[in-house]
mmCIF file of C-alpha atoms and ligand atoms in Angstrom:
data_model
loop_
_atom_site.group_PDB
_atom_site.id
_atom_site.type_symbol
_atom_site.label_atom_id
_atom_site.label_comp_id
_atom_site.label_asym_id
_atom_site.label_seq_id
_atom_site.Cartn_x
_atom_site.Cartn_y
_atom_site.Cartn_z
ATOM 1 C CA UNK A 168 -15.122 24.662 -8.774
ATOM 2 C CA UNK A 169 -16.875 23.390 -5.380
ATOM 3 C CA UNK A 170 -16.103 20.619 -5.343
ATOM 4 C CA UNK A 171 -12.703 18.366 -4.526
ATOM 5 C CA UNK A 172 -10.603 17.109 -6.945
ATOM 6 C CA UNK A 173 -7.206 15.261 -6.985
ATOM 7 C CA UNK A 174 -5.047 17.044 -9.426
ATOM 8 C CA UNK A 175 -1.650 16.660 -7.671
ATOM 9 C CA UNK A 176 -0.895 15.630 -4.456
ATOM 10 C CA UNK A 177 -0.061 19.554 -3.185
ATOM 11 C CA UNK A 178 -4.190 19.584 -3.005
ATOM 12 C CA UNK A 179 -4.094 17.048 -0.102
ATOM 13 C CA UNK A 180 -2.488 17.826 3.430
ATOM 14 C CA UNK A 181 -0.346 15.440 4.546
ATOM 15 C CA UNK A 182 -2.859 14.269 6.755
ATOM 16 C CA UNK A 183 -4.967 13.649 4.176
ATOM 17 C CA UNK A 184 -2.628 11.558 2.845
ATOM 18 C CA UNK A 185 -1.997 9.429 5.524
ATOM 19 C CA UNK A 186 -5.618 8.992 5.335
ATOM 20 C CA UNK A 187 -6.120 7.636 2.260
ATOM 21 C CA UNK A 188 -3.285 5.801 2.159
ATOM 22 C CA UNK A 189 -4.531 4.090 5.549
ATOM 23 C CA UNK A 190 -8.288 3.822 3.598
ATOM 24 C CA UNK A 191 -6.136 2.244 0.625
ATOM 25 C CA UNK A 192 -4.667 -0.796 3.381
ATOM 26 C CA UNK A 193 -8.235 -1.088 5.250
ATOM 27 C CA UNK A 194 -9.407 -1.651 1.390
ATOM 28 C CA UNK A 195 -6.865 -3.957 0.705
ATOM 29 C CA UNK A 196 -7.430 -6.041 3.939
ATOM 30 C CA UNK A 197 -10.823 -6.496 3.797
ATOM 31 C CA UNK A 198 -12.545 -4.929 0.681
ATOM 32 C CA UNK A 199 -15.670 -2.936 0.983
ATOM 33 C CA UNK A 200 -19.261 -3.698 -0.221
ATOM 34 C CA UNK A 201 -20.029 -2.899 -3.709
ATOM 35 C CA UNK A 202 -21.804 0.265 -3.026
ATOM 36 C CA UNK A 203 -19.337 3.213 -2.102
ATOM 37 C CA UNK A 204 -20.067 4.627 -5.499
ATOM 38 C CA UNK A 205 -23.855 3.382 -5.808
ATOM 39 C CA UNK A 206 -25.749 5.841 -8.553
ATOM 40 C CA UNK A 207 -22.446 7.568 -8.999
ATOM 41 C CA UNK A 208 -21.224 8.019 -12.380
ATOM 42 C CA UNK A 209 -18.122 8.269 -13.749
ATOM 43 C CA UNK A 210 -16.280 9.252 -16.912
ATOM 44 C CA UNK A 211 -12.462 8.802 -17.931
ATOM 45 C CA UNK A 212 -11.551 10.514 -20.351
ATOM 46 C CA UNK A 213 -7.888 9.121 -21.534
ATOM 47 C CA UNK A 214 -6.053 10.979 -24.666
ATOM 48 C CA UNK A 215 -3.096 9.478 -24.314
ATOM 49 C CA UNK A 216 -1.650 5.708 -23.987
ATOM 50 C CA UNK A 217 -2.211 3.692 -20.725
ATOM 51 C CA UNK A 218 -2.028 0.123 -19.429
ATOM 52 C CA UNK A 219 -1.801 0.641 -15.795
ATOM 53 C CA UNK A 220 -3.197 3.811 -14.625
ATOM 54 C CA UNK A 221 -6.432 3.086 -16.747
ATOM 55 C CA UNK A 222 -6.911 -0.492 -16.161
ATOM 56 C CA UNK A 223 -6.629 0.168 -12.270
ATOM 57 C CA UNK A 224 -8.947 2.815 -12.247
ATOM 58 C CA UNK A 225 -11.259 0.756 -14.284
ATOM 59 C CA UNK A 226 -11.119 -2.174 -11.744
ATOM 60 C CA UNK A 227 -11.653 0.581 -8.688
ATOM 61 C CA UNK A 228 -13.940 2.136 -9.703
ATOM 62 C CA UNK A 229 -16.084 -1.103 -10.677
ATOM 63 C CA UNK A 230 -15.332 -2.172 -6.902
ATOM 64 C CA UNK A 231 -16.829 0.508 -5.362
ATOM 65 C CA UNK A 232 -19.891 0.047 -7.574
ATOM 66 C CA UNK A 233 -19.540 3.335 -9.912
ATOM 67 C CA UNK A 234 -21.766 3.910 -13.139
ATOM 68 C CA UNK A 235 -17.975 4.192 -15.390
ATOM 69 C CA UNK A 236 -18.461 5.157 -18.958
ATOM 70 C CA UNK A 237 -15.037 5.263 -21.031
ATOM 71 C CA UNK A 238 -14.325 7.996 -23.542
ATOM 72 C CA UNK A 239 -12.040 6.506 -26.200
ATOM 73 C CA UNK A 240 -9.164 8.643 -27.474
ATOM 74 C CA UNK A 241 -10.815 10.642 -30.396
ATOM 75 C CA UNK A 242 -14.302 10.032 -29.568
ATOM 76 C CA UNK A 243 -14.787 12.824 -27.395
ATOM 77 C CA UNK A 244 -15.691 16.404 -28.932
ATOM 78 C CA UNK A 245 -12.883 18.486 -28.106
ATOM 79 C CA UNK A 246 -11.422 17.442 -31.920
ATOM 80 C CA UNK A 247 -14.181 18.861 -32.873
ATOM 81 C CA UNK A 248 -13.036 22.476 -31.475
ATOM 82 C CA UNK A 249 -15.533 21.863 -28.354
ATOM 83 C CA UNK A 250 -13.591 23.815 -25.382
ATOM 84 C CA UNK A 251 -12.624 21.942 -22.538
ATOM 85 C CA UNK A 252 -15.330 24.087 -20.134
ATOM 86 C CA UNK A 253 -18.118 23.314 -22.387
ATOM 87 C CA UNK A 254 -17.049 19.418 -22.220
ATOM 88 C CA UNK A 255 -17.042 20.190 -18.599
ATOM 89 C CA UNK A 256 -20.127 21.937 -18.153
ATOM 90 C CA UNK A 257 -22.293 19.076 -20.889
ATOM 91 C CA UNK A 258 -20.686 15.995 -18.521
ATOM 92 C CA UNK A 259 -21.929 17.807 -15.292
ATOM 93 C CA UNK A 260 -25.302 17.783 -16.913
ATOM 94 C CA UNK A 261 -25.966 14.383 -17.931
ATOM 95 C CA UNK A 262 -25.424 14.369 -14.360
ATOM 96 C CA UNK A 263 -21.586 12.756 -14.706
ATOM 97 C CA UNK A 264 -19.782 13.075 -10.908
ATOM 98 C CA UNK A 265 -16.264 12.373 -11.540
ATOM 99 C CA UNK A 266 -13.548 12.538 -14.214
ATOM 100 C CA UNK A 267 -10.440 10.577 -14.562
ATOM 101 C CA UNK A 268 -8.432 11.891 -17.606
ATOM 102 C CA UNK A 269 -4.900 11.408 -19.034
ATOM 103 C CA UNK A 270 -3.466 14.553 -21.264
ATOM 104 C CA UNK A 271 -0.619 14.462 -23.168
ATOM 105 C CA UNK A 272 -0.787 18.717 -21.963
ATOM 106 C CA UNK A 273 0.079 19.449 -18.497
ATOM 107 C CA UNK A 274 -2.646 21.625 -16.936
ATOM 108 C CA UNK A 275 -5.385 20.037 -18.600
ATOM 109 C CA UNK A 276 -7.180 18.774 -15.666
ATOM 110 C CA UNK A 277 -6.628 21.908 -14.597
ATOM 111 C CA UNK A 278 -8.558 23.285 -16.529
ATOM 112 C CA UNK A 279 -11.037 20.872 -17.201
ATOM 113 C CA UNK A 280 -11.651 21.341 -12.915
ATOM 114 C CA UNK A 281 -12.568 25.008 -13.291
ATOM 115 C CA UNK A 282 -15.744 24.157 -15.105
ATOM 116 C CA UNK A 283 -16.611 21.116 -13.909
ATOM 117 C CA UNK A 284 -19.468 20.930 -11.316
ATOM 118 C CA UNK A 285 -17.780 17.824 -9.899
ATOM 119 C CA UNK A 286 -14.834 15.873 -8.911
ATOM 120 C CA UNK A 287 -11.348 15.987 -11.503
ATOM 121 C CA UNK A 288 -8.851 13.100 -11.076
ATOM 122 C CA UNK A 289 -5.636 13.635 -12.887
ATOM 123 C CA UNK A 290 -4.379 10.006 -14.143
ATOM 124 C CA UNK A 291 -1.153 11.997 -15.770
ATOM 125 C CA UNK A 292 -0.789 15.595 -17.565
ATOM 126 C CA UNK A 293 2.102 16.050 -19.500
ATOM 127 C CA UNK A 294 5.603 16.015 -17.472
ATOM 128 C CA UNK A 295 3.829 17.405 -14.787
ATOM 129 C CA UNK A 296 1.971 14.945 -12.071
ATOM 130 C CA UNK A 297 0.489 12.195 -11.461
ATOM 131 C CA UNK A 298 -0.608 12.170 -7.899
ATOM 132 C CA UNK A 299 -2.173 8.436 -7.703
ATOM 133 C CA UNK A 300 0.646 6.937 -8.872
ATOM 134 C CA UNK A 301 2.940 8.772 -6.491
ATOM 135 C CA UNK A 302 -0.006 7.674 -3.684
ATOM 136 C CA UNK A 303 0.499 3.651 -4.793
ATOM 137 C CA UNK A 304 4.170 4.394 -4.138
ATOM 138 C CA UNK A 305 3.827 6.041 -0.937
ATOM 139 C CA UNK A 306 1.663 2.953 0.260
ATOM 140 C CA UNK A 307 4.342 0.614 -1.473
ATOM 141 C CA UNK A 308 6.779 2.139 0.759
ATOM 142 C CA UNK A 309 4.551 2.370 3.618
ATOM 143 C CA UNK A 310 3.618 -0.868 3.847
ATOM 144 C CA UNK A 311 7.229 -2.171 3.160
ATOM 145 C CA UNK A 312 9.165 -0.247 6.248
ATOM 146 C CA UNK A 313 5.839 0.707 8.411
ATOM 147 C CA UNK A 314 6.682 4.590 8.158
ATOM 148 C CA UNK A 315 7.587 7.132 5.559
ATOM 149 C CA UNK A 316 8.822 9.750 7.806
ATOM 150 C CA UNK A 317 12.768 9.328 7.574
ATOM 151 C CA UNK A 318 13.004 6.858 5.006
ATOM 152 C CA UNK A 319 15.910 7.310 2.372
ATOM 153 C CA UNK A 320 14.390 6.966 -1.066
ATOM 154 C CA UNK A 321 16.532 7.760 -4.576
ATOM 155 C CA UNK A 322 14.657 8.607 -7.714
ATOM 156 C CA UNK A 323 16.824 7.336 -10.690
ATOM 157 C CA UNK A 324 16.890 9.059 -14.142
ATOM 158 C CA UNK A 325 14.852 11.242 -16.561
ATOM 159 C CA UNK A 326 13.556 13.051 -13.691
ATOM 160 C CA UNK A 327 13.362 16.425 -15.571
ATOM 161 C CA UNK A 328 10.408 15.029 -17.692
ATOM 162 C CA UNK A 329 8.809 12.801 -14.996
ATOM 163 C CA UNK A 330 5.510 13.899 -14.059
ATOM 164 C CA UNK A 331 5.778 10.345 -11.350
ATOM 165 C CA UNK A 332 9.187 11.990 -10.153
ATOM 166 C CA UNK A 333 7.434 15.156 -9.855
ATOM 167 C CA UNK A 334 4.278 14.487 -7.579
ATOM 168 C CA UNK A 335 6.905 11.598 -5.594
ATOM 169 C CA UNK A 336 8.644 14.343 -4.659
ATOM 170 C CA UNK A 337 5.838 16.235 -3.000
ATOM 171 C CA UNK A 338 4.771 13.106 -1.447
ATOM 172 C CA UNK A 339 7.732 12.193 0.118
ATOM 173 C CA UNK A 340 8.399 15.596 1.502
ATOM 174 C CA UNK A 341 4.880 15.459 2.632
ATOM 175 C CA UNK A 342 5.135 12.711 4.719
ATOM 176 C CA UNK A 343 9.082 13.571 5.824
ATOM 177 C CA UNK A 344 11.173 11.054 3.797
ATOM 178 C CA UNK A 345 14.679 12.345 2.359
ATOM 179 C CA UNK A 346 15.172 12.387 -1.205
ATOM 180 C CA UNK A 347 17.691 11.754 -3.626
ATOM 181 C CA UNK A 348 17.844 12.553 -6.848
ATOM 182 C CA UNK A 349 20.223 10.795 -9.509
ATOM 183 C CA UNK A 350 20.540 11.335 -12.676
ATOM 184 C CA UNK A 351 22.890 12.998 -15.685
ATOM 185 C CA UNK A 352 22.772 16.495 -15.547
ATOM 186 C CA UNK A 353 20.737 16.984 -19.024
ATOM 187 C CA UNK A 354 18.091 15.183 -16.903
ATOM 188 C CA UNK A 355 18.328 16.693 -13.668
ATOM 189 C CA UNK A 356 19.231 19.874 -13.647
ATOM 190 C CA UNK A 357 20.664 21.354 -10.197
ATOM 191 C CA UNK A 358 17.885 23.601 -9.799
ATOM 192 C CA UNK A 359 15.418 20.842 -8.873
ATOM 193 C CA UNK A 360 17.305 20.537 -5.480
ATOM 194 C CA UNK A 361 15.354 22.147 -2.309
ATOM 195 C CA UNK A 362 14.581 21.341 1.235
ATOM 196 C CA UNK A 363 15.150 17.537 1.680
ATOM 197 C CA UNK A 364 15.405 17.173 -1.812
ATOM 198 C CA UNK A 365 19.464 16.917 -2.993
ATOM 199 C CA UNK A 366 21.167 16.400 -6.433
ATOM 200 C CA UNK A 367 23.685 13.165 -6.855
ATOM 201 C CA UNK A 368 25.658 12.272 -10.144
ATOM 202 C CA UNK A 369 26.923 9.441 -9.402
ATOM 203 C CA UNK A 370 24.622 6.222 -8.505
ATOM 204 C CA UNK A 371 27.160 3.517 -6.875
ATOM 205 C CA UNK A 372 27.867 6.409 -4.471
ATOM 206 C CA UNK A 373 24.117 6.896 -3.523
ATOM 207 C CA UNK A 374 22.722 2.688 -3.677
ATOM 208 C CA UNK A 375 24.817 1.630 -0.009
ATOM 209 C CA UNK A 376 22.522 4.570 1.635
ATOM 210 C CA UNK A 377 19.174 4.261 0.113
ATOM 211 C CA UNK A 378 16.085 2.209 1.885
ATOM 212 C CA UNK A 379 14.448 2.461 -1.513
ATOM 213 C CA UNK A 380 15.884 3.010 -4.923
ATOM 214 C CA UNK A 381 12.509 4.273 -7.731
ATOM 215 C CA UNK A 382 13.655 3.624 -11.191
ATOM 216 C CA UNK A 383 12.405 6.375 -13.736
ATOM 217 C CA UNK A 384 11.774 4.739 -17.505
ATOM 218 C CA UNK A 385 14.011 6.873 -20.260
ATOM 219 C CA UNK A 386 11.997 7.740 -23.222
ATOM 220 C CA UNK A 387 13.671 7.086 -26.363
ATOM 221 C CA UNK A 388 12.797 10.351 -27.492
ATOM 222 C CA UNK A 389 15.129 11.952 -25.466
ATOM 223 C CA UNK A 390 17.894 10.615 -27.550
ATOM 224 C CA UNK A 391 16.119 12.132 -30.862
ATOM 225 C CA UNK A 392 15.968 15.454 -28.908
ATOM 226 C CA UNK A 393 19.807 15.531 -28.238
ATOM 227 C CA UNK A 394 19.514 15.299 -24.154
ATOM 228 C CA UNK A 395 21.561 11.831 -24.015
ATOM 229 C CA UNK A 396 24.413 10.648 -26.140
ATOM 230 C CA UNK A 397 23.181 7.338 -26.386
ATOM 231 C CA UNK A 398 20.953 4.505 -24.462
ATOM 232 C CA UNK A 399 24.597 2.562 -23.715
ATOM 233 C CA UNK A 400 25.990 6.092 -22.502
ATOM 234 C CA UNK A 401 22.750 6.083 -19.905
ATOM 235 C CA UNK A 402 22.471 2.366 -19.039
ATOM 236 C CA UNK A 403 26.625 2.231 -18.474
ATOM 237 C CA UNK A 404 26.075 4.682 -15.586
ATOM 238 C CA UNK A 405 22.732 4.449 -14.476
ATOM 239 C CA UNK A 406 21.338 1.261 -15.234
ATOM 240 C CA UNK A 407 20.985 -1.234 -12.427
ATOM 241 C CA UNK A 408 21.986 -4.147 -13.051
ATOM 242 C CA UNK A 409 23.479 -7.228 -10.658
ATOM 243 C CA UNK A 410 26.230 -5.726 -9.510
ATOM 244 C CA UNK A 411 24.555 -2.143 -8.216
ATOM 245 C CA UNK A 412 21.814 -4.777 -7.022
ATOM 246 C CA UNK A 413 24.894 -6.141 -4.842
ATOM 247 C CA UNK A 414 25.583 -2.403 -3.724
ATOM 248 C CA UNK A 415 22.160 -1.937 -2.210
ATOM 249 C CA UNK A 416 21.666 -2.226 2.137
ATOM 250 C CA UNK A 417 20.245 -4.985 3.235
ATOM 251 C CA UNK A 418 16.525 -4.725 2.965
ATOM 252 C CA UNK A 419 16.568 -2.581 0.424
ATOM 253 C CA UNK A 420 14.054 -2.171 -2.168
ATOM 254 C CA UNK A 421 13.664 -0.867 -5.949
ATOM 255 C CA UNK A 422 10.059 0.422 -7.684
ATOM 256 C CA UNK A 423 9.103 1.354 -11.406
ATOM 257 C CA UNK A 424 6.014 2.705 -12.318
ATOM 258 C CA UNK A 425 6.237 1.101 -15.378
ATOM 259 C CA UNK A 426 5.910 0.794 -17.903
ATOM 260 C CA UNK A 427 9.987 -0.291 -17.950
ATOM 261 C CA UNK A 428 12.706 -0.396 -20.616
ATOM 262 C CA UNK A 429 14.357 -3.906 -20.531
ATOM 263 C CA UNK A 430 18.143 -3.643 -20.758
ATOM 264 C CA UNK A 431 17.486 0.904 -20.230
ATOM 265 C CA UNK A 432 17.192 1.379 -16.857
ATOM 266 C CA UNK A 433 17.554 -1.993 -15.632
ATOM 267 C CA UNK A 434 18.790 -5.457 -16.451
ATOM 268 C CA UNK A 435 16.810 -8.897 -15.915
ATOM 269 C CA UNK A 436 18.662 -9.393 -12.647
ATOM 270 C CA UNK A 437 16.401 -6.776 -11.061
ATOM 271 C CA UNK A 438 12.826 -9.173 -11.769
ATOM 272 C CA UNK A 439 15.036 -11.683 -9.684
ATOM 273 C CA UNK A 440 15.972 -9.284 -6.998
ATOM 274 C CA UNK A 441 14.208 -10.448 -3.513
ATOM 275 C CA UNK A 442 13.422 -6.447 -3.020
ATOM 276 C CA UNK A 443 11.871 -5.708 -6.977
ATOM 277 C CA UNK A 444 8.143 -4.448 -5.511
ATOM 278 C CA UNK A 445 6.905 -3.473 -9.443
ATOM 279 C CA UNK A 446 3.973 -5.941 -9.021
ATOM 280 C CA UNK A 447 3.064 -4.851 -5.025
ATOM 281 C CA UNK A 448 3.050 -1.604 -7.004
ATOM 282 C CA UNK A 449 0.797 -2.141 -9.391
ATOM 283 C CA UNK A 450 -1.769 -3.975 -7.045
ATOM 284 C CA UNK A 451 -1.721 -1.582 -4.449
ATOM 285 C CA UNK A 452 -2.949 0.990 -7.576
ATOM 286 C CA UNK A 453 -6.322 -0.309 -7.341
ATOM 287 C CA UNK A 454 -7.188 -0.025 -3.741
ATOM 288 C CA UNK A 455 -5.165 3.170 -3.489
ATOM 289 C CA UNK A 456 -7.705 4.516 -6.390
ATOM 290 C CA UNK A 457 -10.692 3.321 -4.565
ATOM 291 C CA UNK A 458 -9.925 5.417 -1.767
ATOM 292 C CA UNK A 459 -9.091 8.736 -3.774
ATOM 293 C CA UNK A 460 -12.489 8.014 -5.292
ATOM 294 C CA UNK A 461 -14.577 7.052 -1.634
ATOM 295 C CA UNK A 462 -12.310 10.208 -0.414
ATOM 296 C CA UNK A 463 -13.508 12.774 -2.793
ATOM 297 C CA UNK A 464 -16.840 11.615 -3.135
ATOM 298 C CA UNK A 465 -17.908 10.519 -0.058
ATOM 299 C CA UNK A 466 -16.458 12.907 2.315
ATOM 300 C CA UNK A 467 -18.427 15.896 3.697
ATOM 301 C CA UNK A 468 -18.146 19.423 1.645
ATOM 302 C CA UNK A 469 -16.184 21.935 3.332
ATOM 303 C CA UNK A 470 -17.723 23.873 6.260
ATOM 304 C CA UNK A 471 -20.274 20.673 6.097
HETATM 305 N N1 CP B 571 2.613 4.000 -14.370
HETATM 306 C C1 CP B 571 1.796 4.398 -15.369
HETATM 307 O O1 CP B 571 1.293 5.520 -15.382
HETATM 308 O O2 CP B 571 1.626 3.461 -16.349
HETATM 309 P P1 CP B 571 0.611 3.635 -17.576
HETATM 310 O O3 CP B 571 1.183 4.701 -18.483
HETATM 311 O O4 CP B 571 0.559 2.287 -18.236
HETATM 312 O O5 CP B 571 -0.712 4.058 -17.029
#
């Protein structure tokens, strides 16, 4: 592979980051001409479900005037038995520049990069990343306090199968906030602690200290695979509801990626909480994709 790709958020510096994520608010503030992306042509390539993550890219990369081709779920050849590097190598030749692509396997865009004579985008593999949603976060966060560096932020619940919790984590640490991580034990096992990253059971304890509190959804399958006792077991002692809303410093805020569990991992209260950023989120996707996509594709080649 020459060229760049995004496939977590370890393949950026941290000033990289800050980078894009200041390209992201310049984007937001006054959006650029159509052309960023003139003649270049992009594929995503989604095998899994997706509201946000594909919508957003869809609306990016139309905004910085891409060539975007979508490759519905079953259409493409690999159920034929086509490998992923000859997939690779036949986009590449029609002359495609990008990929954005979902797997239900982590790794995939892994793989799909080391053949690919162009730039890889990982919109979610598996449990394990998903850099530009941890990148809308960051600039969620950013834009809310003015910094990142120092900031208290707790990640809240099935954080052993999040790939969001996952590339957060590397974010955060990237850009020197301290982390928190709450969740039952079955979920959160204490190994996932490290440098600036600690373990917390118990929620009430952790909500009076946070400057941002990141809800996690809980997939239902987890109860079929014997991990939680039961939904009411999970919501009694992690769901946030009006009175942990109550708990929370003044000023603080609370994020979901979405999509969320009503009544799971949080009550109603939370859409009439004054600090509930979900939809900030979810806009600040778009121009946050725009600039991963002017990034990789517009910015000089190594040694260049
Ligand atoms: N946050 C997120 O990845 O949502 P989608 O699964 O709808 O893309």
């Amino acid at each position: 592979m020459t060229r760049r790709s995004l496939l977590d958020l370890d393949d950026f510096t941290s000033d990289e980051i800050t980078g894009i994520l200041a390209r992201a608010r310049r984007f937001a503030a006054d959006p650029p001409a159509r052309d960023l992306l003139r003649d270049v042509c992009v594929v995503n390539l989604f095998f899994e479900a997706s509201t946000r993550t594909f919508t957003s890219f869809a609306i990016a990369e139309q905004r910085v005037g891409a060539d975007i081709v979508a490759l519905p779920p079953g259409s493409s050849s690999l159920g034929k038995g086509e490998t992923i590097a000859d997939t690779a190598i036949t986009l590449a030749a029609m002359g495609v520049r990008v990929i954005v692509t979902r797997h239900p396997e982590s790794g995939f865009p892994y793989r799909l990069a080391e053949s690919f004579d162009g730039h890889v985008i990982n919109a979610g593999d598996g449990r394990h990343a998903h850099p530009t949603q941890a990148l809308l976060d960051l600039l969620t966060l950013q834009s809310e306090f003015g910094k990142i560096a120092g900031l208290r932020v707790a990640l809240v619940g099935d954080i052993l199968h999040s790939r969001v919790a996952r590339s957060n984590v590397i974010g955060l640490r990237a850009l020197g906030a301290d982390v928190t991580l709450v969740g039952p034990n079955t979920l959160l096992p204490a190994a996932m602690a490290g440098p600036g990253v600690r373990i917390e059971r118990d929620l009430d304890a952790v909500l009076p200290n946070v400057d941002a509190v990141m809800l996690l959804r809980i997939q239902r399958e987890r109860i079929a695979a014997a991990v939680l006792p039961s939904l009411e077991d999970y919501a009694r002692n992690y769901r946030l509801d009006a009175r942990r809303l109550a708990a929370l410093a003044p000023g603080a805020i609370v994020m979901h990626p979405g999509p969320y569990n009503r009544g799971v991992e949080l009550t109603e209260d939370v859409f009439a909480f004054a600090g509930w950023r979900y939809a900030q989120q979810v806009a600040f996707g778009v121009y946050v994709r725009m600039a991963v996509l002017d990034f990789l594709v517009n910015a000089p080649p190594p040694g260049a």
